[in-house]
Coordinates of C-alpha atoms and ligand atoms in Angstrom, one line a residue:
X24 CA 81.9 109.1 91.7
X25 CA 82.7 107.1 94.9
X26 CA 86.4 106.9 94.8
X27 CA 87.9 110.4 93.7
X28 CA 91.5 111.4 94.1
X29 CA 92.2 115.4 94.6
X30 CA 95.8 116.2 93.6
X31 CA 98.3 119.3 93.0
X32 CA 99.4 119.5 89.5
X33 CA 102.1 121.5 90.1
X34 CA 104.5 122.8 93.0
X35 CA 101.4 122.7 95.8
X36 CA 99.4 125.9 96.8
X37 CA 96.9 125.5 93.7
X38 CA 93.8 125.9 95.9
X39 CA 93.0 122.0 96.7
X40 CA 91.4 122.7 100.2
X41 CA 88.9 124.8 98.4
X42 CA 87.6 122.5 96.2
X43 CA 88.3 119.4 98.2
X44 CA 85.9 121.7 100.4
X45 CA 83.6 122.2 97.6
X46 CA 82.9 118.5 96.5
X47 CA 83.1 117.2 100.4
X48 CA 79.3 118.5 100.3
X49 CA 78.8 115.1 98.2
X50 CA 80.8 112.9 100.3
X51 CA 80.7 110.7 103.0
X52 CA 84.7 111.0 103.7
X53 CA 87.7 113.4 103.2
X54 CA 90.9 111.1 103.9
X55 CA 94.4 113.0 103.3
X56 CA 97.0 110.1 102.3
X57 CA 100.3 111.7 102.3
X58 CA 102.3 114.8 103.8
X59 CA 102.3 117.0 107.4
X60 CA 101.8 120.0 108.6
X61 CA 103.6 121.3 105.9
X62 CA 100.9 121.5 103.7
X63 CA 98.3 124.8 104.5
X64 CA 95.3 124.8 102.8
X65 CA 93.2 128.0 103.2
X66 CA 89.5 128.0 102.4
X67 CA 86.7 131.3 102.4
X68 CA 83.2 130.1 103.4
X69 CA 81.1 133.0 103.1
X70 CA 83.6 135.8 103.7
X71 CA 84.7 133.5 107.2
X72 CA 88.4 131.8 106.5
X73 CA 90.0 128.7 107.9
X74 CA 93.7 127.4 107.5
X75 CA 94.6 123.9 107.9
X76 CA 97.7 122.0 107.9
X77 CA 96.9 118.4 109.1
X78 CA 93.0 118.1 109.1
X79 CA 91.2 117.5 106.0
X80 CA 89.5 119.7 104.1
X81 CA 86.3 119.0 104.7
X82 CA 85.6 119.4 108.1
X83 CA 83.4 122.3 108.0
X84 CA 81.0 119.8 106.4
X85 CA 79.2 118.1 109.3
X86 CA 78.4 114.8 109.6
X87 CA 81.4 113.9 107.3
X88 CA 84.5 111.5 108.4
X89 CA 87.7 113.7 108.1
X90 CA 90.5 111.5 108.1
X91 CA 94.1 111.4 108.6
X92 CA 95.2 108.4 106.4
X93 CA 98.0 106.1 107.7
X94 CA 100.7 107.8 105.1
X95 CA 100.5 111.5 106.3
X96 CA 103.4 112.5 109.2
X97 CA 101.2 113.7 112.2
X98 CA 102.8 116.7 114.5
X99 CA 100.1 116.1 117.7
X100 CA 100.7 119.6 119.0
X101 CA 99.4 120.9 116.1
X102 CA 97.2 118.7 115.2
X103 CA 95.5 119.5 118.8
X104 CA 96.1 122.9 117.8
X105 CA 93.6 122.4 115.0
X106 CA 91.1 120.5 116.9
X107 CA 91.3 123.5 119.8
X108 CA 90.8 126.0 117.2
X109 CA 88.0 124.8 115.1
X110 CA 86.1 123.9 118.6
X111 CA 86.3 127.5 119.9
X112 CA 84.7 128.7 116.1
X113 CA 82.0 125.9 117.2
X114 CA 83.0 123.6 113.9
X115 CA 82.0 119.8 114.8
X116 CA 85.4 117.8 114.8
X117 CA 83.6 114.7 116.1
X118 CA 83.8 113.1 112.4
X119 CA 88.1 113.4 112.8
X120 CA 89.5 110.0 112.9
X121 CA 93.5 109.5 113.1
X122 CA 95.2 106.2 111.6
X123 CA 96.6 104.7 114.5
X124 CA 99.5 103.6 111.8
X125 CA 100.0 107.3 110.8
X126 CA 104.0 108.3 111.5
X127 CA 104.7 110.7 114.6
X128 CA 106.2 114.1 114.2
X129 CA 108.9 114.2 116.9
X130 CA 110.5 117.0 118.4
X131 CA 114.1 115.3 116.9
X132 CA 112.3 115.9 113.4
X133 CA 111.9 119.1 113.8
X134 CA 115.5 119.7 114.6
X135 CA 117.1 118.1 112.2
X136 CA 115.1 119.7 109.3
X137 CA 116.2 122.9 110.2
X138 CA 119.8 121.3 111.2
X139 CA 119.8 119.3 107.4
X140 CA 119.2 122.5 105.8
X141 CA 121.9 124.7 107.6
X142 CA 124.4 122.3 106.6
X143 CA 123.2 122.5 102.8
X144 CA 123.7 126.7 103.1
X145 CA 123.2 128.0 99.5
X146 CA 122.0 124.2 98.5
X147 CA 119.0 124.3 100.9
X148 CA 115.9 122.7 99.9
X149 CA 113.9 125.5 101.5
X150 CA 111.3 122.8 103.1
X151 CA 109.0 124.3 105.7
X152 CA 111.1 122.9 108.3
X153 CA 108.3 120.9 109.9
X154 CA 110.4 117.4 110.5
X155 CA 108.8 116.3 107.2
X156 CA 111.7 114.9 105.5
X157 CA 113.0 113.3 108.7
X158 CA 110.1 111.7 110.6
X159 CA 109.2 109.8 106.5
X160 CA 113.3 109.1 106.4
X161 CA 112.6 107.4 110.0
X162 CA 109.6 105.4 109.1
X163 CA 111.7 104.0 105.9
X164 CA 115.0 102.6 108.4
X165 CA 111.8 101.6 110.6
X166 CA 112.6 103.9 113.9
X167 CA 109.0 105.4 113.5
X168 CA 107.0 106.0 116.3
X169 CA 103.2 106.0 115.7
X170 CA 100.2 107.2 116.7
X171 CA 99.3 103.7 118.3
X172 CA 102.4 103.9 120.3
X173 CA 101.2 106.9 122.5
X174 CA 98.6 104.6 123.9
X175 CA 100.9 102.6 125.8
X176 CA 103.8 104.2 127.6
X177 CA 106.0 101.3 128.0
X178 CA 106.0 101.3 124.1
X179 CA 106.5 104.4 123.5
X180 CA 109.3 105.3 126.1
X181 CA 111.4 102.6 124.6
X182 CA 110.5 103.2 120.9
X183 CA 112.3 106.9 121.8
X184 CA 115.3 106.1 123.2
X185 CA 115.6 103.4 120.1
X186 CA 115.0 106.2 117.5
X187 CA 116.8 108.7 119.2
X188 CA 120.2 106.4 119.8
X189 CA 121.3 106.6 116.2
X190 CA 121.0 110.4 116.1
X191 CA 123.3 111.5 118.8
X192 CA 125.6 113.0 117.0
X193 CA 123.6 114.8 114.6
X194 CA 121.6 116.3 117.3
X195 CA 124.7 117.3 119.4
X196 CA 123.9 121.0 119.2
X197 CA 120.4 120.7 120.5
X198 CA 121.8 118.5 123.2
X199 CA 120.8 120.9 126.0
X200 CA 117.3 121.9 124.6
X201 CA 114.9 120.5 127.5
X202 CA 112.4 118.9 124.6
X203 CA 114.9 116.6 124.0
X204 CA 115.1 115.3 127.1
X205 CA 113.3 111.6 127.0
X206 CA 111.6 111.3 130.3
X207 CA 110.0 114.5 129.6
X208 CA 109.0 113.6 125.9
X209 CA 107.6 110.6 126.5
X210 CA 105.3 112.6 128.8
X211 CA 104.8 115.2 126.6
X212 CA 103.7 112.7 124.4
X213 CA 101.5 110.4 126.5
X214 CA 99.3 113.5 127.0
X215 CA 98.6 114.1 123.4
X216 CA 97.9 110.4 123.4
X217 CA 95.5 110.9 125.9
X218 CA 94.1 114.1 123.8
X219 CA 94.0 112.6 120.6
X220 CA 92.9 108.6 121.7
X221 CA 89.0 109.1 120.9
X222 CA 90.0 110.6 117.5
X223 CA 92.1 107.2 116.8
X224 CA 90.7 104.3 114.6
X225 CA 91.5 101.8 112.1
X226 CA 91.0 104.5 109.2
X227 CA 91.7 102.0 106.0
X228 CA 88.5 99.9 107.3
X229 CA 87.0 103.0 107.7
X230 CA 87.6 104.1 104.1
X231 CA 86.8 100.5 103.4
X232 CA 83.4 100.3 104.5
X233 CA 82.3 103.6 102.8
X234 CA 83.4 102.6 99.5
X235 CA 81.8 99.3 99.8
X236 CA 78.4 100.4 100.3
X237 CA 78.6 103.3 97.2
X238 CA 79.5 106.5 99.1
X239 CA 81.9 109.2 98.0
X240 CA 84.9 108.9 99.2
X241 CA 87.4 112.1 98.5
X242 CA 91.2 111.1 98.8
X243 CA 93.1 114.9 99.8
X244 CA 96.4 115.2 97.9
X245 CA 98.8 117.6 100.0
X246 CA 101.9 119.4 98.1
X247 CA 101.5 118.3 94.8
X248 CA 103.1 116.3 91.3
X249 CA 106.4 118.6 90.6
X250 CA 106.6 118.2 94.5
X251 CA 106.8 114.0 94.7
X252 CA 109.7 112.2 96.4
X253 CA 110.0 110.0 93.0
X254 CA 108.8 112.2 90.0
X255 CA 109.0 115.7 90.9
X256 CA 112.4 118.1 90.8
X257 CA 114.4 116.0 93.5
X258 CA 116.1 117.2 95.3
X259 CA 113.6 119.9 95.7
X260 CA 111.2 117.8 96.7
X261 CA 108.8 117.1 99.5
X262 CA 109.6 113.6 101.2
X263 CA 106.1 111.9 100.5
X264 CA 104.4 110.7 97.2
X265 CA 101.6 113.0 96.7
X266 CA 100.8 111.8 93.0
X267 CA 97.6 109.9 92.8
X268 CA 99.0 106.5 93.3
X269 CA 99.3 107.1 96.8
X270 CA 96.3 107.9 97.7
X271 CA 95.6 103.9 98.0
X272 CA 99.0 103.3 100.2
X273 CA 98.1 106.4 102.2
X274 CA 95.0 105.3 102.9
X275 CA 94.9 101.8 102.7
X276 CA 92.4 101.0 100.0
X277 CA 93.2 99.5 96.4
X278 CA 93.4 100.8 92.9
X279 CA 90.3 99.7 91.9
X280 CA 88.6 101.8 94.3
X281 CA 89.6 104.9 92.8
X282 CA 87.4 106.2 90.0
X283 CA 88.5 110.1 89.3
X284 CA 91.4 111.6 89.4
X285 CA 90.5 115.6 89.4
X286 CA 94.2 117.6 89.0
X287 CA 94.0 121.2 90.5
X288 CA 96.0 123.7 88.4
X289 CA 96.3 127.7 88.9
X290 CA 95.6 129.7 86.1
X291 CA 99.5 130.6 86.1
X292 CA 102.5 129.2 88.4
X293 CA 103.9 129.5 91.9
X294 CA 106.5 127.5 93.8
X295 CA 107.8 128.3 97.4
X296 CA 111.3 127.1 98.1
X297 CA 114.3 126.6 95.9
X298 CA 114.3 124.3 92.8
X299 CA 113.9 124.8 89.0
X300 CA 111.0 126.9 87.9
X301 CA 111.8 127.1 84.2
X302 CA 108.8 129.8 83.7
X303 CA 109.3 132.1 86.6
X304 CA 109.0 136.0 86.4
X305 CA 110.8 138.5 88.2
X306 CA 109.6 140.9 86.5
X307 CA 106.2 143.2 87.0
X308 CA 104.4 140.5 85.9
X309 CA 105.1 138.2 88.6
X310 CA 104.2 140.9 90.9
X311 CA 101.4 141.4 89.1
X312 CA 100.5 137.8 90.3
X313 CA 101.9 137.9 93.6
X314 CA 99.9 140.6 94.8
X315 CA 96.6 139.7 92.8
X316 CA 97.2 136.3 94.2
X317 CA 98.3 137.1 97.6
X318 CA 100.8 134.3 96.9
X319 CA 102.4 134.0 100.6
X320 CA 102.6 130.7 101.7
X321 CA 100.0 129.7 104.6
X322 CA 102.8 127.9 106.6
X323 CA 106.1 129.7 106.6
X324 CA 104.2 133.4 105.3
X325 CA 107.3 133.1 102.8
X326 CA 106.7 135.3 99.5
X327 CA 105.8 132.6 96.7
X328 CA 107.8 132.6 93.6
X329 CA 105.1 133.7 90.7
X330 CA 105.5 132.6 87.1
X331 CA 103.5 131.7 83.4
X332 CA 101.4 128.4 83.3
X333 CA 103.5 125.7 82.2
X334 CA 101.7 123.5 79.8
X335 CA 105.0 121.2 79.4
X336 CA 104.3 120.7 83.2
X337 CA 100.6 119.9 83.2
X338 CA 101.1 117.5 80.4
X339 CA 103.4 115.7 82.5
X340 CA 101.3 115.8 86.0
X341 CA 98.3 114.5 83.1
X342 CA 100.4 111.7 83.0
X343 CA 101.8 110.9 86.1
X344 CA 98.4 111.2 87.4
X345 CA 96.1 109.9 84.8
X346 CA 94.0 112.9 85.3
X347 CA 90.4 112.3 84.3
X348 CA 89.3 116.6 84.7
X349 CA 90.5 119.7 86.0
X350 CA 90.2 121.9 88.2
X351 CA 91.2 125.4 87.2
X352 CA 91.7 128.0 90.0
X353 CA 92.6 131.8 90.4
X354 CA 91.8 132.5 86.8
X355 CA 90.5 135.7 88.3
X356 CA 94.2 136.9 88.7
X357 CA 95.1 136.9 85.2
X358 CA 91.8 140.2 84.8
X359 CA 94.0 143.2 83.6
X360 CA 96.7 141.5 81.9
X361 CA 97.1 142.6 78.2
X362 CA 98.9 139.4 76.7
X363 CA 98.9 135.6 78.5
X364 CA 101.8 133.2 78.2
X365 CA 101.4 129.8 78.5
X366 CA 104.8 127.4 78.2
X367 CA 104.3 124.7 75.7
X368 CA 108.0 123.6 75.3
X369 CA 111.7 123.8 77.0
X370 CA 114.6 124.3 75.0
X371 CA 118.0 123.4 77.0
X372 CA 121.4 125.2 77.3
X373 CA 122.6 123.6 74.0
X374 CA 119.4 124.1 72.1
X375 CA 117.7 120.7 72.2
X376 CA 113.7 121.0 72.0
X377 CA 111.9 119.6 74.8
X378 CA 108.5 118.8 74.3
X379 CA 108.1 116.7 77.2
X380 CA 109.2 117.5 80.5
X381 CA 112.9 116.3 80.7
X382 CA 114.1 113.7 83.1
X383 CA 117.2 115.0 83.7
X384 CA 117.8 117.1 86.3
X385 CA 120.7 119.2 84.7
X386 CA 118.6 119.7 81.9
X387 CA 115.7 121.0 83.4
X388 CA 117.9 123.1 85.9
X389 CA 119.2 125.4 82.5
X390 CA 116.1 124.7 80.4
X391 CA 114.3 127.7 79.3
X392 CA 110.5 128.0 78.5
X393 CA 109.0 128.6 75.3
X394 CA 105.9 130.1 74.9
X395 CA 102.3 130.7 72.8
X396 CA 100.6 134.6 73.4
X397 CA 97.6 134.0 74.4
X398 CA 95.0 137.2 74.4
X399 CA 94.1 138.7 77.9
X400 CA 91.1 140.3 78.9
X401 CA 90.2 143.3 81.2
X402 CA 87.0 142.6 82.9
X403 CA 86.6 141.4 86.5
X404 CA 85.4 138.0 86.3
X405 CA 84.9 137.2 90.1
X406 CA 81.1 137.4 89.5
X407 CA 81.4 134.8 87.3
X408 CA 79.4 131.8 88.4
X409 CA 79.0 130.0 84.3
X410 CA 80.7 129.8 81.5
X411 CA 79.1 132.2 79.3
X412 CA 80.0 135.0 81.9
X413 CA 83.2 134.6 81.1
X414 CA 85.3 136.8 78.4
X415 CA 85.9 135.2 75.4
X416 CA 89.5 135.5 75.9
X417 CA 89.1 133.6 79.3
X418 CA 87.5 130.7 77.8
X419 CA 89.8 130.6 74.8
X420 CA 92.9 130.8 77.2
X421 CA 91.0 127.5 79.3
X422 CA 90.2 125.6 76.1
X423 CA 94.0 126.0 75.6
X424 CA 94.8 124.9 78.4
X425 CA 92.1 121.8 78.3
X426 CA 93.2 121.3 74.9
X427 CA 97.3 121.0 75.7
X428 CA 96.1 118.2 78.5
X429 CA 93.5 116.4 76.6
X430 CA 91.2 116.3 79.9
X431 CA 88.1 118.2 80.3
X432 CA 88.0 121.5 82.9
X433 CA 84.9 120.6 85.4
X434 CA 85.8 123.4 87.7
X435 CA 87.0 126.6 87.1
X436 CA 87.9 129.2 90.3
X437 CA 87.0 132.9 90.4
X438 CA 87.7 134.1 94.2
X439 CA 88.5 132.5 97.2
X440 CA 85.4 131.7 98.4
X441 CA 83.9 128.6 98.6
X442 CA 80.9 129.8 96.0
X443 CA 83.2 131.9 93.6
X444 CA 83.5 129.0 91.3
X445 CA 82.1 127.9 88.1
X446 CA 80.9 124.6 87.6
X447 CA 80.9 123.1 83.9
X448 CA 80.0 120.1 81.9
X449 CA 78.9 117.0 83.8
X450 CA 79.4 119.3 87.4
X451 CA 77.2 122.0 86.3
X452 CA 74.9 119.4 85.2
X453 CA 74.7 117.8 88.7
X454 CA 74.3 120.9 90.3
X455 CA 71.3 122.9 88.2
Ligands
GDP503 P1 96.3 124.5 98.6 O1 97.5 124.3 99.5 O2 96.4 123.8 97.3 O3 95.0 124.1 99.3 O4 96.2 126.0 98.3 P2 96.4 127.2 99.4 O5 95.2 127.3 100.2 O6 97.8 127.1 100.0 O7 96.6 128.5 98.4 C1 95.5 128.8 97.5 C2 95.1 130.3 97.9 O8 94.3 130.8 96.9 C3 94.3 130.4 99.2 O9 94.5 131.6 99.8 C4 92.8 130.3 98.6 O10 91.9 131.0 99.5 C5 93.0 131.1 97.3 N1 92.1 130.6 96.2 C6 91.7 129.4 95.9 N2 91.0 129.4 94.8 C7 91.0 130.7 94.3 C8 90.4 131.3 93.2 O11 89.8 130.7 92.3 N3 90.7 132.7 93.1 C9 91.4 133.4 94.0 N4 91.6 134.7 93.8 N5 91.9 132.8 95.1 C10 91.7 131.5 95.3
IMO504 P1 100.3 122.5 100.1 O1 99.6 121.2 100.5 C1 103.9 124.5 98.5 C2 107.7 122.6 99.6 C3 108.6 123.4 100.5 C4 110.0 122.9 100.0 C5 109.7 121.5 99.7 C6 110.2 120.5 100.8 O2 99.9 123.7 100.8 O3 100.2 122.7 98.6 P2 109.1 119.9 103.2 O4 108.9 120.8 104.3 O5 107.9 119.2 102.6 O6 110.3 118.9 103.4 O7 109.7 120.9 102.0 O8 108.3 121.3 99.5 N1 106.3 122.4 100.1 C7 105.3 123.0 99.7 N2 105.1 124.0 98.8 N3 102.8 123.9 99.1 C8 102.9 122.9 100.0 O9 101.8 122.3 100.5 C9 104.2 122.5 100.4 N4 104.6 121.5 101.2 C10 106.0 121.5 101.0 O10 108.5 124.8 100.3 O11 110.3 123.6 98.7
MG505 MG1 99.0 125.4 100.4

């Protein structure tokens, strides 16, 4: 499997940095394509747990190359952060490589998220405010500043002053706040260069070079398919393409070196931010799932919004994607639940049947879900490390699930940790 694509199939926080950790034990390197610091991705080696927002997931893997493609938005202060962190827990980071084309995070970013979204009021996107949306709008009218550029002052000092000149006005109100200031961010700047410059490389050769002599090379998918700049629910979208396709731009290889697409997909659905969610639950249900899920976002700690699997959804991230298996996690959660719902249709405000997730944004905005019972089952399944330890229930409710996609399950997550999984078909094959 030397070219394998890890992707969200629905609105992000489906557990990818847990089994991007998982298969990174076969792999030679993890390169993230697309995305910031926006992304968390939390992952439980034997009762120890890490958080990550910018380096990839499998770093705790040593000997691997983690790398931080050309089409991920770097924030250097917190990418240091990282690097600090994991040093002091004695976790090798000497495998991290940074595409010296990757887009900077810039203080200005990080304003005008929060400054975008105050203006929107009750129309907010609810983005993590981590100068996502801005620094990707910057690299599009080509006033990026990237990570090459902190190696050479001259560069960099008057790439600033270029990119800051057209937002003047817009950053009026921060006009007094001292990181604005461009003598002083250049600096600022120049010393993360200086940090991060034995960590920077020419990351597509990289990924290049691995693929051509066979090795596995895992492609991390931040956020996830509902969540994409072109197919997801725009407006309520991140500014990046984290469908499968970009994992070639974001990285700089081509199609044909991709061979697997794995989707990851909870056993049920969350979304943090606003934006349509036709099966949400407010109910005791979704708290149900909230607090059996501890579904609080790793970046902004907000409360996720919980809701049924939506099988009109998956079909559609099937497609985008061109899945070729899934990866089922936190089917644990669902233990104790009497009756399952899964969505397998939408009907809109006038009646109209969708069987297919609708284009239209005013459609999906008022469609409601419609749904199949599926049977629950009581038993704690976190011990669960096959198949046949599994309820009945739980493996009809997957087959359902695998059936309504037409792709095979490989994976299927019982607990956060990094061995509460079960492996099946070809993967449990390859690991007995
Ligand atoms: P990501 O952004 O897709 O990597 O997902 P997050 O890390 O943001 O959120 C997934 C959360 O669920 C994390 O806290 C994981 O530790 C946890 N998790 C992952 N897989 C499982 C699972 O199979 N069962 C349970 N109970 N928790 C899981
Ligand atoms: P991982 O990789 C869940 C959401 C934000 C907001 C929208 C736009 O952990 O799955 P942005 O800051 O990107 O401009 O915000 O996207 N969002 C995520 N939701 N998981 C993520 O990442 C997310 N990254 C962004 O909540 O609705
Ligand atoms: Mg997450």
């Amino acid at each position: 499997m030397p070219g394998v694509v890890i992707i969200g199939t629905q609105w992000g926080d489906e557990g990818k940095g847990k089994i991007v950790d998982m298969l990174a034990a076969d792999a030679a390197v993890v390169v993230r394509f697309q995305g910031g610091n926006n992304a968390g991705h939390t992952i439980v080696s034997d009762g120890e747990t890490f958080k990550f927002h910018l380096i990839p997931s499998g770093i705790l893997h040593p000997g691997r190359f983690c790398v931080i493609g050309n089409g991920v938005v770097v924030d250097p202060s917190v990418l240091i952060e990282e690097i600090e962190g994991l040093r002091r827990r004695r976790i090798d980071v000497s495998g991290l490589k940074v595409s010296a084309n990757a887009h900077l995070i810039m203080p200005y970013h990080v304003m005008l998220d929060s400054a975008h979204e105050a203006k929107l009021g009750k129309l907010e996107i609810g983005t993590t405010k981590r100068g996502i949306g801005p620094c990707y709008a910057d690299k599009s009218a080509r006033l990026g500043i990237r990570v090459q550029d902190l190696l050479d002052a001259k560069i960099l000092r008057k790439k600033i002053a270029a990119a800051l000149e057209p937002k003047q006005q817009l950053l009026r109100p921060f006009a007094r706040d001292p990181k604005l200031d461009l003598h002083a961010m250049t600096e600022e700047y120049l010393r993360y260069g200086h940090r991060l410059e034995p960590h920077i490389a020419d990351t597509s050769r990289l990924c290049w070079d691995a693929l051509d002599s066979g090795e596995t090379v895992i492609f991390e998918g931040a956020q996830a398919a509902l969540l994409d700049l072109d197919h997801g629910t725009y407006p309520f979208v991140t500014s990046s393409n984290p469908v499968a396709g970009a994992a070639c731009v974001g990285a700089g290889v081509g199609p044909t070196d991709i061979d697997e697409v794995w989707g990851v997909c909870k056993a049920y659905t969350t979304r943090v931010g606003a934006g349509p969610f036709p099966t949400e639950l407010s109910d005791q249900v979704g708290a149900h799932l909230r607090d059996g899920g501890h579904e609080f976002g790793t970046t902004t700690g907000r409360e996720r919004r919980c809701g049924w699997l939506d099988l009109v959804a998956l079909r559609y991230a099937t497609r985008l994607n061109r899945l070729s298996a899934l990866a089922i996690t936190k089917l644990d959660v669902l233990s104790g639940l009497e009756t399952l719902r899964v969505a397998v249709r939408y009907r809109g405000s006038e009646g109209a049947v969708f069987d297919e997730f609708p284009y239209h944004q005013s459609i999906l905005h008022t469609a409601t879900a419609e749904y199949e019972d599926l049977p629950g089952w009581e038993e704690d399944i976190t011990g669960a490390r096959s198949e046949a330890d599994l309820p009945r229930e739980a493996r009809e409710y997957l087959e359902a699930i695998s059936d309504s996609a037409g792709v095979p399950i490989r994976l299927i997550g019982v607990g956060p940790d990094r061995n509460q999984v079960i492996r099946v078909g070809a993967q449990a094959r390859a690991a007995a």
